[in-house]
XYZ file of C-alpha atoms in Angstrom:
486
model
C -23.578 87.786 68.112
C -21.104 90.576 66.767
C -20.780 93.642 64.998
C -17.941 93.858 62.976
C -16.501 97.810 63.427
C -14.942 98.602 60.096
C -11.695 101.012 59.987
C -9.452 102.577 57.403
C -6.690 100.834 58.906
C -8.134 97.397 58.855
C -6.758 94.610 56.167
C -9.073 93.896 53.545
C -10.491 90.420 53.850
C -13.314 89.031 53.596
C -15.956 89.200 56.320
C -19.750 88.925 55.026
C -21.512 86.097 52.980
C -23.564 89.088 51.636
C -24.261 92.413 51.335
C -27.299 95.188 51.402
C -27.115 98.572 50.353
C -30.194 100.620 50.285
C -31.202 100.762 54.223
C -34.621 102.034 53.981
C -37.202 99.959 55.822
C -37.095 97.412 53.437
C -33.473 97.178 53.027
C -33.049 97.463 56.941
C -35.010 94.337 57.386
C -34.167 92.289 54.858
C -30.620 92.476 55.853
C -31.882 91.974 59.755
C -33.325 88.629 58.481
C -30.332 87.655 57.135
C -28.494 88.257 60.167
C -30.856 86.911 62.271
C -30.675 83.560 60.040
C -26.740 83.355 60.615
C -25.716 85.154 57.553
C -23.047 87.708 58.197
C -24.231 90.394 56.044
C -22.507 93.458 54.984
C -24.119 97.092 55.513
C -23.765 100.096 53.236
C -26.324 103.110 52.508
C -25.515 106.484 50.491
C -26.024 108.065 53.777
C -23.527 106.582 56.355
C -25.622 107.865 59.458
C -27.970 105.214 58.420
C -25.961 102.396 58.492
C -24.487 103.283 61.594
C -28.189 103.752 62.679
C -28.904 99.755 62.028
C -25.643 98.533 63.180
C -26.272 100.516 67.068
C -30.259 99.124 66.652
C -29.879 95.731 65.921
C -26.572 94.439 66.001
C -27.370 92.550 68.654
C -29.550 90.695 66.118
C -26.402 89.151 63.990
C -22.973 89.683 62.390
C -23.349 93.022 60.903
C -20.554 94.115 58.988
C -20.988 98.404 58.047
C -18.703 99.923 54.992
C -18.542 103.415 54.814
C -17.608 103.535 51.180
C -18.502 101.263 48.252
C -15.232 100.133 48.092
C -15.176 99.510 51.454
C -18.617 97.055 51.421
C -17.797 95.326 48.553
C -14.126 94.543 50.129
C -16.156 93.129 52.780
C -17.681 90.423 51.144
C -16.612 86.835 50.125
C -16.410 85.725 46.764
C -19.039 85.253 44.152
C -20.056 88.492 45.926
C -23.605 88.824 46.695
C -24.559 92.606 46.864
C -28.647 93.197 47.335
C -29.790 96.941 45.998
C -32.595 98.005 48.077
C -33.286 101.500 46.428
C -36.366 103.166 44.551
C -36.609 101.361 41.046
C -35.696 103.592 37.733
C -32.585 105.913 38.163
C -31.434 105.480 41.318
C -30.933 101.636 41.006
C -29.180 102.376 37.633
C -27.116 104.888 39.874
C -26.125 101.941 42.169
C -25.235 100.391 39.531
C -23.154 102.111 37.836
C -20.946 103.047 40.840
C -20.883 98.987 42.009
C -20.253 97.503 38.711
C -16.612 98.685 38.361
C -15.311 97.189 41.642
C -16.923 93.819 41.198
C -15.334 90.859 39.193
C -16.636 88.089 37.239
C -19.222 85.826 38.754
C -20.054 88.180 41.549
C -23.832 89.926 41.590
C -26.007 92.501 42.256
C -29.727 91.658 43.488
C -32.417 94.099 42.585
C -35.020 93.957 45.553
C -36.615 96.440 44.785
C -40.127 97.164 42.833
C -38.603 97.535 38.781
C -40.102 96.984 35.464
C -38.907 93.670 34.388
C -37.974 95.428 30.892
C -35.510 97.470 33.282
C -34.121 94.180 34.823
C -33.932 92.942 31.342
C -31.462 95.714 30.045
C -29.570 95.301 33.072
C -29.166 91.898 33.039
C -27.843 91.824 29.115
C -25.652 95.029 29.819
C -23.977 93.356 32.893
C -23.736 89.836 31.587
C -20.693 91.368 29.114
C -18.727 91.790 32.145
C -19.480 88.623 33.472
C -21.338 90.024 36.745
C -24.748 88.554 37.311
C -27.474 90.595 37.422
C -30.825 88.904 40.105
C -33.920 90.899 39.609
C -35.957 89.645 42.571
C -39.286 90.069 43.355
C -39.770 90.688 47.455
C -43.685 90.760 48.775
C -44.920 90.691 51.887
C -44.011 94.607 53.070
C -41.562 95.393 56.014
C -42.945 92.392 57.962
C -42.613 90.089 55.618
C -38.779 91.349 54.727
C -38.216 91.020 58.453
C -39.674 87.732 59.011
C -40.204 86.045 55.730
C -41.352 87.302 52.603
C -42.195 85.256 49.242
C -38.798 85.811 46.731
C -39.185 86.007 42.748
C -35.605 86.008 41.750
C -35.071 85.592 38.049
C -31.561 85.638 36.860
C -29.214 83.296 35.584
C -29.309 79.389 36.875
C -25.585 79.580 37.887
C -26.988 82.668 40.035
C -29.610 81.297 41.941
C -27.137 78.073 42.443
C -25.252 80.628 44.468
C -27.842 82.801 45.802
C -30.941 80.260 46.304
C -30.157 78.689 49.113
C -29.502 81.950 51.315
C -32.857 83.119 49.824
C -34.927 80.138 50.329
C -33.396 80.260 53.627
C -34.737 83.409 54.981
C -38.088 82.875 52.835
C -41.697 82.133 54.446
C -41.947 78.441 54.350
C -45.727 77.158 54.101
C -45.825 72.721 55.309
C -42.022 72.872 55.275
C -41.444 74.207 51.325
C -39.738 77.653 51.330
C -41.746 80.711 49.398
C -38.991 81.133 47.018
C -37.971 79.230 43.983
C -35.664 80.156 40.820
C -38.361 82.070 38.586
C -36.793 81.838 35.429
C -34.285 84.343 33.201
C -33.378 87.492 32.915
C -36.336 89.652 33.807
C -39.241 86.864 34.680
C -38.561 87.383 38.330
C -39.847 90.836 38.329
C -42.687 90.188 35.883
C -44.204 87.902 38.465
C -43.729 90.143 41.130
C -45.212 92.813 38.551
C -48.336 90.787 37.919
C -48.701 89.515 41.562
C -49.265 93.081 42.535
C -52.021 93.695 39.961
C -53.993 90.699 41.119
C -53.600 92.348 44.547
C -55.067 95.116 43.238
C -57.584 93.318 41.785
C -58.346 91.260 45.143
C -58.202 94.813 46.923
C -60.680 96.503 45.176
C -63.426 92.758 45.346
C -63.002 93.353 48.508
C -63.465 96.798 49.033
C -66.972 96.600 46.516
C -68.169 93.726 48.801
C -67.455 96.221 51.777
C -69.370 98.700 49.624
C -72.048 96.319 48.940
C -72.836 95.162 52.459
C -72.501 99.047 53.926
C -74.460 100.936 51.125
C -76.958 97.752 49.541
C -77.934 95.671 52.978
C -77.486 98.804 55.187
C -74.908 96.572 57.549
C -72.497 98.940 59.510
C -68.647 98.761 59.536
C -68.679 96.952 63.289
C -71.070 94.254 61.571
C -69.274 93.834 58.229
C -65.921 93.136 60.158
C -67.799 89.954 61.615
C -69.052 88.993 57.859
C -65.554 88.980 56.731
C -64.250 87.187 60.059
C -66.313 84.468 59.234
C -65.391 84.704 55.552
C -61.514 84.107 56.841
C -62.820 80.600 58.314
C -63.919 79.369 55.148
C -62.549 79.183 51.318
C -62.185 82.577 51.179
C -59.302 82.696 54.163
C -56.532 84.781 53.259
C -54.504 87.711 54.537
C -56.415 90.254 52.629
C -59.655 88.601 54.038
C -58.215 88.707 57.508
C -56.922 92.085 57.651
C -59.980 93.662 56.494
C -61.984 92.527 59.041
C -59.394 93.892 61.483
C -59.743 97.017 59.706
C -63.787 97.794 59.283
C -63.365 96.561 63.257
C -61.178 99.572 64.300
C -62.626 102.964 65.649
C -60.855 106.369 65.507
C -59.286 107.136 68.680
C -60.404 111.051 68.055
C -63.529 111.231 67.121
C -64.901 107.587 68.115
C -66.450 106.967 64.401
C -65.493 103.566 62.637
C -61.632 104.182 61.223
C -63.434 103.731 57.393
C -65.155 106.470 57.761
C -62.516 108.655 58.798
C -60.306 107.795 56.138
C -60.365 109.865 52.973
C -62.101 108.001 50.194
C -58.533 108.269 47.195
C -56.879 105.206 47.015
C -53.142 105.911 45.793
C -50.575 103.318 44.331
C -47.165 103.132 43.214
C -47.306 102.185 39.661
C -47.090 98.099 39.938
C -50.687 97.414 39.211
C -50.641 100.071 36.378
C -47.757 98.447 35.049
C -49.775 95.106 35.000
C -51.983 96.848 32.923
C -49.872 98.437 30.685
C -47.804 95.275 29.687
C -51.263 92.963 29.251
C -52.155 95.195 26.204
C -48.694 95.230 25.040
C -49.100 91.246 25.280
C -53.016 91.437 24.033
C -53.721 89.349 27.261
C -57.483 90.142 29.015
C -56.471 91.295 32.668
C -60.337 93.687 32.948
C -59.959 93.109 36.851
C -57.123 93.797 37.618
C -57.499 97.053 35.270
C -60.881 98.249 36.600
C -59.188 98.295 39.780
C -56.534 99.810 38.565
C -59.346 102.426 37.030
C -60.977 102.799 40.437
C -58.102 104.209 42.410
C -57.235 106.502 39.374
C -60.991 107.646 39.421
C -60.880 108.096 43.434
C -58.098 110.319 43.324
C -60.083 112.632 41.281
C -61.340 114.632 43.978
C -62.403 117.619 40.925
C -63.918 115.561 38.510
C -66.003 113.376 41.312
C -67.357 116.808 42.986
C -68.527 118.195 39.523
C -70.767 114.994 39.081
C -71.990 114.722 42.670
C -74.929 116.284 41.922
C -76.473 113.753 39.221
C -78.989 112.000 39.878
C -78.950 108.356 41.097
C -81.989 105.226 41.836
C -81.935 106.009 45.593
C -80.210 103.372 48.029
C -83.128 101.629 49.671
C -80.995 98.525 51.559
C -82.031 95.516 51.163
C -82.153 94.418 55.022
C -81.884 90.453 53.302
C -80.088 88.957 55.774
C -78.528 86.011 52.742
C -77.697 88.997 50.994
C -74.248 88.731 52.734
C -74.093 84.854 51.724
C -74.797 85.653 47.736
C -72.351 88.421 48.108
C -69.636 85.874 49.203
C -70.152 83.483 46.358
C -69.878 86.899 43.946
C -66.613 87.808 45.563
C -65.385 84.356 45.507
C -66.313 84.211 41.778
C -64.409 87.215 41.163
C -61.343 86.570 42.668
C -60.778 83.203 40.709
C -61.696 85.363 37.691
C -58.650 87.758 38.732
C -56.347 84.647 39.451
C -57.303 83.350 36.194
C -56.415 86.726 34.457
C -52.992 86.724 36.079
C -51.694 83.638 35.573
C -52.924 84.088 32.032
C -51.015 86.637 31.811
C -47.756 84.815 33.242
C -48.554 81.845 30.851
C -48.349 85.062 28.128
C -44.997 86.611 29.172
C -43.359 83.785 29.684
C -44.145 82.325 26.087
C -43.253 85.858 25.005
C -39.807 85.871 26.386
C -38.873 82.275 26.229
C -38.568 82.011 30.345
C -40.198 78.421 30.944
C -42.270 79.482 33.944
C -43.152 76.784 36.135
C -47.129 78.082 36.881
C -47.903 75.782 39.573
C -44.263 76.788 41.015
C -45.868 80.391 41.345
C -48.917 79.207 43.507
C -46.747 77.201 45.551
C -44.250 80.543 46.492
C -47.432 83.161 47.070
C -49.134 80.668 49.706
C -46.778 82.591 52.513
C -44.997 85.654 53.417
C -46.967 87.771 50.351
C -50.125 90.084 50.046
C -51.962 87.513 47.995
C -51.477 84.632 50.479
C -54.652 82.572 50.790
C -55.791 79.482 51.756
C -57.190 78.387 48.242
C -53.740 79.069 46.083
C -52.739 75.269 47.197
C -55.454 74.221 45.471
C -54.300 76.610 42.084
C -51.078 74.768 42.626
C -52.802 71.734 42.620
C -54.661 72.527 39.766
C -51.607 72.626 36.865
C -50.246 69.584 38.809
C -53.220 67.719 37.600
C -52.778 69.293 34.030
C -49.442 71.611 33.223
C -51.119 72.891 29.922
C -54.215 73.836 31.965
C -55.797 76.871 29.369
C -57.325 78.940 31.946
C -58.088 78.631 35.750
C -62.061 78.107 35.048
C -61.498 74.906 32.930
C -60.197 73.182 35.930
C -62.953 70.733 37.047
C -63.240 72.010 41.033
C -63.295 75.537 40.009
C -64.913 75.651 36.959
C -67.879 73.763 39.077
C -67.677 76.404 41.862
C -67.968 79.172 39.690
C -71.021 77.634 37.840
C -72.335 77.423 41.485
C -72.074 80.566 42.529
C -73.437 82.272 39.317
C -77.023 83.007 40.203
C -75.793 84.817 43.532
C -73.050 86.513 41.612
C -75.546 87.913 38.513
C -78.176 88.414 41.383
C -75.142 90.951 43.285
C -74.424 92.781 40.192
C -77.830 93.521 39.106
C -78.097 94.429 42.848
C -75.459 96.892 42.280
C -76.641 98.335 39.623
C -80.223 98.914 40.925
C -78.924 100.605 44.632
C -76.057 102.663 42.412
C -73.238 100.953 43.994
C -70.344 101.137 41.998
C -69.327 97.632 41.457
C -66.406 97.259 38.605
C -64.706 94.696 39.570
C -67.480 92.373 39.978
C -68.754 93.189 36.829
C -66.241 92.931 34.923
C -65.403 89.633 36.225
C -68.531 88.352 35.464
C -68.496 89.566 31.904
C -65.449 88.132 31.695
C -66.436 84.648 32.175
C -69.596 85.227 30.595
C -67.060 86.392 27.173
C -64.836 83.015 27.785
C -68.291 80.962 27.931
C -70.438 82.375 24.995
C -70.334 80.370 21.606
C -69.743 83.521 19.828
C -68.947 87.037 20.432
C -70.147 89.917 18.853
C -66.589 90.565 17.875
C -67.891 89.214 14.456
C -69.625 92.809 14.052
C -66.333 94.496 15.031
C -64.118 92.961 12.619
C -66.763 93.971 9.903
C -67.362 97.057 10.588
C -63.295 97.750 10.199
C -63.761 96.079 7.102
C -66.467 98.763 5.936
C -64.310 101.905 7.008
C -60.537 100.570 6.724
C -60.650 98.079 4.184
C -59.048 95.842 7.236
C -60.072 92.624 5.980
C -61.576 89.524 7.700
C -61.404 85.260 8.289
C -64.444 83.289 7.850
C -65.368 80.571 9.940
C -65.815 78.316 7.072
C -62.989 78.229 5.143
C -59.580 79.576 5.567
C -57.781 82.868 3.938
C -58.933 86.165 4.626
C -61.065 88.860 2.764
C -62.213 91.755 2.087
C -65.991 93.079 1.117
C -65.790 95.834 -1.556
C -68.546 97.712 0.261
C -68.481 100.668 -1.647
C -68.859 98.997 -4.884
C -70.893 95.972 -5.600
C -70.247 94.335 -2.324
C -68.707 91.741 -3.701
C -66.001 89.068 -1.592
C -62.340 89.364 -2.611
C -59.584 87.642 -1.267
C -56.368 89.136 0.631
């Protein structure tokens, strides 16, 4: 294959079927795959030592075409232009932006790959549209290997966009029993809303995982050599995934220095980048329940507090006596089973939300079908999700389909019996918990939310419904407690 050497002197036509700008890792190897799939893609990065960088790495990988300039790049490319911004979400892709927008013409695009609040990608979208440029924000998981060799793609965006775009994407997508990881998400910002809320359940499946690790280590007194083979075996059953998988490569490693299990030697403050917090953050704006993925989100935050967690070392706890129960392991799988369909539930809830919300039609079976390659949250069990709203499109909630609502029910006892565990050897265990108060909330026939809404009656005069008849009212509790209407 070629490199195309750009010069000054060179006549401006059309060389690349599309364009990346933004060669960090990410950038780098998403235009590599493109490349490598026959695309001949266009190169540009603020920094033209970078560019030049790719081009003398990997040309041999593709048609590369590198542009010094902006004007230069987007010269390079055929018409509708395709231009994908691989640059750190917020300013900087407003930046890119605003210096691409004025040398692009109706119909052409500009594809935001990279991690941005789909209220961002919403503005953009509307503010662009005026001129007639398209404005893709797409959702990319599945890290630097995944951009390389195929990730799952969220684009949202016009339909006219992903006409042009879609094929090229499904193209150099991960393809799971010959269907491509990538479909046409809906409007304006629902690509990177799904994106948003597929990273919070990852959080959510990261820390399960992570208080089953805890579990097993600090509860059954297993050691990080022996947990690895718990989750290997794990990965051959229901539970299989990439998460599942890569754990058990993980508690299996030893530290080349000091020849202690690589967990231990790790410091215990888990960090993130905002996505799961985000998840968080736009659930309450949308009064959606998401308590997994937010404890999780809690438990990093409360990790990093290296202050706070050293001024409360010293109180007092039951005293870890492990349980040495070899099934312990087996009830501990059924709990982290439990929990994860708890956390699936809560985020497709939560796309089932937005979507209503902002009129983007979301196909939710469509969503299963795109994660089951290429992203963080692949697993073997998401076929069946897709299967799931196949069966029934209006399907309320994950747990009132028949297979996993039964499941669940079956793996109650162990999952109650891991908690309460838990609780007695003082192993933190949020995520668990919450899960299973979740699903005890969705399953009781009433909730003392009754006692709530009263008690904002008594203090704010906030009114009330009754169950048996409709309007709503108000107790004048500091006169004769008499029932007025409102």
């Amino acid at each position: 294959m070629q490199t195309i050497e750009k010069s000054h002197d060179m006549p401006a036509t059309p060389e690349a079927q599309i364009g990346v700008t933004g060669l960090g890792v990410m950038g780098r190897n998403l235009a590599r795959n493109f490349a490598r799939h026959g695309f001949a893609t266009a190169l540009h990065n603020r920094t033209t030592a970078r560019t030049q960088e790719a081009v003398r790495q990997f040309g041999h990988e593709g048609t590369f075409v590198p542009g010094e300039t902006a004007q230069e790049f987007v010269t390079s490319l055929d018409r509708p232009r395709k231009i994908v911004v691989m640059v750190n979400a917020g300013p900087a892709t407003d930046a890119v932006i605003d210096e691409f927008a004025p040398l692009l013409e109706p119909g052409d695009m500009l594809i935001d790959g990279g991690n941005a609040h789909f209220k961002d990608t919403r503005r953009r979208e509307a503010n662009l549209r005026e001129s007639g440029i398209g404005f893709v924000g797409m959702g990319v998981s599945g890290g630097e290997e995944g951009a390389l060799n195929g990730p799952s793609i969220m684009p949202g965006g016009s339909a006219q966009s992903y006409k042009d775009l879609g094929p090229m994407l499904e193209t150099i997508a991960a393809t799971v029993d010959g269907t491509a990881c990538c479909t046409h998400v809906g409007p304006d910002g629902a690509g990177h809303f799904v994106k948003m809320v597929h990273n919070g359940i990852e959080y959510a499946d990261m820390q399960l995982i992570a208080e089953a690790y805890d579990l097993l280590r600090h509860a059954a007194g297993y050691q990080p050599a022996q947990i690895a083979e718990v989750f290997k075996t794990w990965n051959a059953g229901r539970l299989d995934s990439y998460l599942i998988q890569i754990t058990a490569e993980v508690l299996a490693h030893t530290d080349g220095v000091t020849g202690r299990p690589f967990v231990d030697i790790v410091l215990d403050q888990a960090e993130q980048k905002g996505t799961g917090r985000w998840t968080v953050q736009d659930a309450l704006d949308l009064g959606v329940p998401v308590s997994g993925i937010a404890e999780a989100v809690f438990a990093r935050s409360l990790s990093g507090h290296a202050g706070l967690r050293a001024a409360a070392r010293h109180l007092p706890g039951p005293g870890r006596q492990p349980t040495g129960d070899d099934a312990f392991a087996d009830k501990v799988e059924q709990a982290l089973y439990a929990s994860k369909l708890v956390s699936y539930a809560q985020g497709w809830n939560m796309i089932a939300s937005g979507s209503a919300e902002y009129g983007w039609d979301i196909d939710l079976g469509t969503m299963a079908v795109i994660w089951r390659g290429g992203c963080i949250i692949r697993a073997k069990f998401l076929d069946r999700i897709r299967a799931a709203y196949a069966a029934d499109p209006a399907l309320p909630t994950l747990l009132a389909d028949p297979d996993f609502g039964r499941e669940v029910a079956d793996a109650q006892d162990a999952w109650r019996e891991v908690v309460a565990t838990a609780i007695r050897a003082g192993v933190p265990a949020p995520g668990f918990s919450a899960a299973l108060a979740y699903y005890d909330a969705l399953r009781a026939p009433r909730l003392p939310a009754a006692l709530v809404q009263g008690l904002r009656d008594y203090f704010g005069a906030h009114t009330y419904r009754r169950g048996d008849r409709d309007g709503t009212f108000h107790t004048l509790w500091a006169q004769d407690r008499s029932e007025v209407s409102r």
